[in-house]
Amino acid sequence: MHSKKLEDISNSNLTRISSYLSELYSSDVARFRLSDMVKGADITRVEAFSVIEYLIEEDTLKPLVEVRCPICDQREGIYKKKSDIPSRDRSEFCGHSFNTRDQSNWEVVYSFEGGLNSDFFRNSVIV
């Protein structure tokens, strides 16, 4: 039985989401954003977030914090916890002054943890 969070998502959308995430995993994509999933699987943000939340609970996905320079958009680092983000005041790439601890420079990304072992991927159609 799947989480209540998934009950409002149509079977066709769940199948598209499962296929999209399986493709990412098989192509060795290290991380993805919620917006990538919305666009790639052609679903709503609510549907994407519900599935991501479920897969985090299943230990299939792990949320990470990605810090990017607001000027050059280069990734300054990826961290497991907010407290791991170092306090720096300038981009290592373009030299622009910005605070790496400012949440406006953060984005949550998701990585696969331990493979696609969730029931979500074992069932081609979720009921």
Tab-separated table of C-alpha atoms in Angstrom:
chain	number	residue	atom	x	y	z
A	1	MET	CA	0.000	0.000	0.000
A	2	HIS	CA	1.288	3.433	-0.912
A	3	SER	CA	1.228	6.602	1.067
A	4	LYS	CA	-1.910	8.715	1.318
A	5	LYS	CA	0.191	11.433	-0.323
A	6	LEU	CA	0.079	9.531	-3.615
A	7	GLU	CA	-3.641	8.711	-3.662
A	8	ASP	CA	-4.667	11.917	-5.444
A	9	ILE	CA	-2.203	11.424	-8.315
A	10	SER	CA	-3.530	9.620	-11.382
A	11	ASN	CA	-2.004	6.266	-12.317
A	12	SER	CA	-0.828	7.673	-15.648
A	13	ASN	CA	1.017	10.511	-13.891
A	14	LEU	CA	2.536	8.108	-11.347
A	15	THR	CA	3.734	5.916	-14.203
A	16	ARG	CA	5.244	8.970	-15.972
A	17	ILE	CA	6.963	10.042	-12.751
A	18	SER	CA	8.335	6.549	-12.164
A	19	SER	CA	9.620	6.361	-15.756
A	20	TYR	CA	11.187	9.824	-15.532
A	21	LEU	CA	13.010	9.061	-12.271
A	22	SER	CA	14.107	5.634	-13.525
A	23	GLU	CA	15.577	7.297	-16.641
A	24	LEU	CA	17.459	9.821	-14.506
A	25	TYR	CA	18.799	7.064	-12.289
A	26	SER	CA	19.930	4.886	-15.226
A	27	SER	CA	21.655	7.803	-16.928
A	28	ASP	CA	23.729	8.453	-13.791
A	29	VAL	CA	22.248	11.893	-13.144
A	30	ALA	CA	23.586	12.733	-9.698
A	31	ARG	CA	20.948	15.279	-8.651
A	32	PHE	CA	17.743	16.885	-9.848
A	33	ARG	CA	15.480	19.757	-8.836
A	34	LEU	CA	11.740	19.751	-8.231
A	35	SER	CA	11.347	21.974	-11.320
A	36	ASP	CA	13.268	19.403	-13.433
A	37	MET	CA	10.827	16.696	-12.368
A	38	VAL	CA	7.771	18.880	-13.038
A	39	LYS	CA	8.966	19.631	-16.565
A	40	GLY	CA	10.436	16.199	-17.355
A	41	ALA	CA	7.413	14.189	-16.204
A	42	ASP	CA	4.854	16.848	-17.243
A	43	ILE	CA	3.192	16.976	-13.818
A	44	THR	CA	2.226	19.636	-11.275
A	45	ARG	CA	4.519	20.901	-8.521
A	46	VAL	CA	2.121	19.425	-5.939
A	47	GLU	CA	2.338	15.977	-7.559
A	48	ALA	CA	6.131	16.182	-7.805
A	49	PHE	CA	6.475	17.277	-4.193
A	50	SER	CA	4.150	14.504	-2.968
A	51	VAL	CA	6.225	11.846	-4.738
A	52	ILE	CA	9.527	13.371	-3.585
A	53	GLU	CA	8.275	13.517	0.007
A	54	TYR	CA	7.186	9.869	-0.191
A	55	LEU	CA	10.535	8.767	-1.682
A	56	ILE	CA	12.453	10.649	1.025
A	57	GLU	CA	10.441	8.759	3.659
A	58	GLU	CA	11.300	5.521	1.811
A	59	ASP	CA	15.040	6.436	1.902
A	60	THR	CA	15.146	6.445	-1.899
A	61	LEU	CA	15.840	10.179	-2.266
A	62	LYS	CA	17.942	12.474	-0.127
A	63	PRO	CA	17.420	16.256	-0.090
A	64	LEU	CA	20.562	18.388	-0.343
A	65	VAL	CA	21.194	22.139	-0.276
A	66	GLU	CA	22.898	23.563	-3.367
A	67	VAL	CA	24.476	27.020	-3.028
A	68	ARG	CA	24.786	29.089	-6.229
A	69	CYS	CA	26.282	32.491	-6.948
A	70	PRO	CA	23.432	34.930	-7.713
A	71	ILE	CA	25.495	36.600	-10.473
A	72	CYS	CA	27.282	33.834	-12.428
A	73	ASP	CA	24.924	31.007	-11.294
A	74	GLN	CA	27.902	28.698	-10.684
A	75	ARG	CA	27.438	26.033	-8.035
A	76	GLU	CA	29.461	26.995	-4.969
A	77	GLY	CA	28.778	23.692	-3.208
A	78	ILE	CA	26.271	21.013	-2.242
A	79	TYR	CA	25.642	20.227	1.412
A	80	LYS	CA	23.726	17.614	3.396
A	81	LYS	CA	22.670	20.061	6.113
A	82	LYS	CA	22.266	23.816	6.317
A	83	SER	CA	24.762	23.845	9.173
A	84	ASP	CA	27.414	22.377	6.802
A	85	ILE	CA	27.338	25.447	4.538
A	86	PRO	CA	30.530	27.439	5.074
A	87	SER	CA	30.303	31.149	5.638
A	88	ARG	CA	31.956	32.813	2.634
A	89	ASP	CA	31.474	36.286	1.297
A	90	ARG	CA	32.493	35.877	-2.327
A	91	SER	CA	32.080	33.528	-5.270
A	92	GLU	CA	35.000	31.217	-5.941
A	93	PHE	CA	34.228	31.559	-9.673
A	94	CYS	CA	33.442	35.184	-10.510
A	95	GLY	CA	34.574	36.934	-7.319
A	96	HIS	CA	31.131	38.510	-6.761
A	97	SER	CA	30.437	39.372	-3.121
A	98	PHE	CA	27.528	37.418	-1.672
A	99	ASN	CA	26.682	35.549	1.506
A	100	THR	CA	26.646	31.764	1.049
A	101	ARG	CA	24.523	31.472	4.231
A	102	ASP	CA	21.726	33.597	2.729
A	103	GLN	CA	18.873	31.221	1.866
A	104	SER	CA	18.025	33.193	-1.279
A	105	ASN	CA	21.212	31.662	-2.749
A	106	TRP	CA	20.123	28.105	-1.919
A	107	GLU	CA	18.146	25.543	-3.843
A	108	VAL	CA	17.036	22.113	-2.690
A	109	VAL	CA	18.200	19.304	-4.972
A	110	TYR	CA	17.541	15.585	-4.610
A	111	SER	CA	19.922	12.667	-5.020
A	112	PHE	CA	19.213	8.959	-5.258
A	113	GLU	CA	20.179	7.018	-2.143
A	114	GLY	CA	20.732	3.282	-2.367
A	115	GLY	CA	19.032	2.659	-5.685
A	116	LEU	CA	15.415	2.405	-6.710
A	117	ASN	CA	14.335	0.013	-3.968
A	118	SER	CA	11.018	1.644	-3.132
A	119	ASP	CA	7.740	-0.122	-3.946
A	120	PHE	CA	7.050	2.958	-6.035
A	121	PHE	CA	9.407	1.647	-8.730
A	122	ARG	CA	8.446	-2.024	-8.429
A	123	ASN	CA	4.876	-1.355	-9.512
A	124	SER	CA	4.319	-0.111	-13.031
A	125	VAL	CA	0.891	1.205	-12.054
A	126	ILE	CA	0.237	2.391	-8.523
A	127	VAL	CA	-3.141	1.568	-6.952
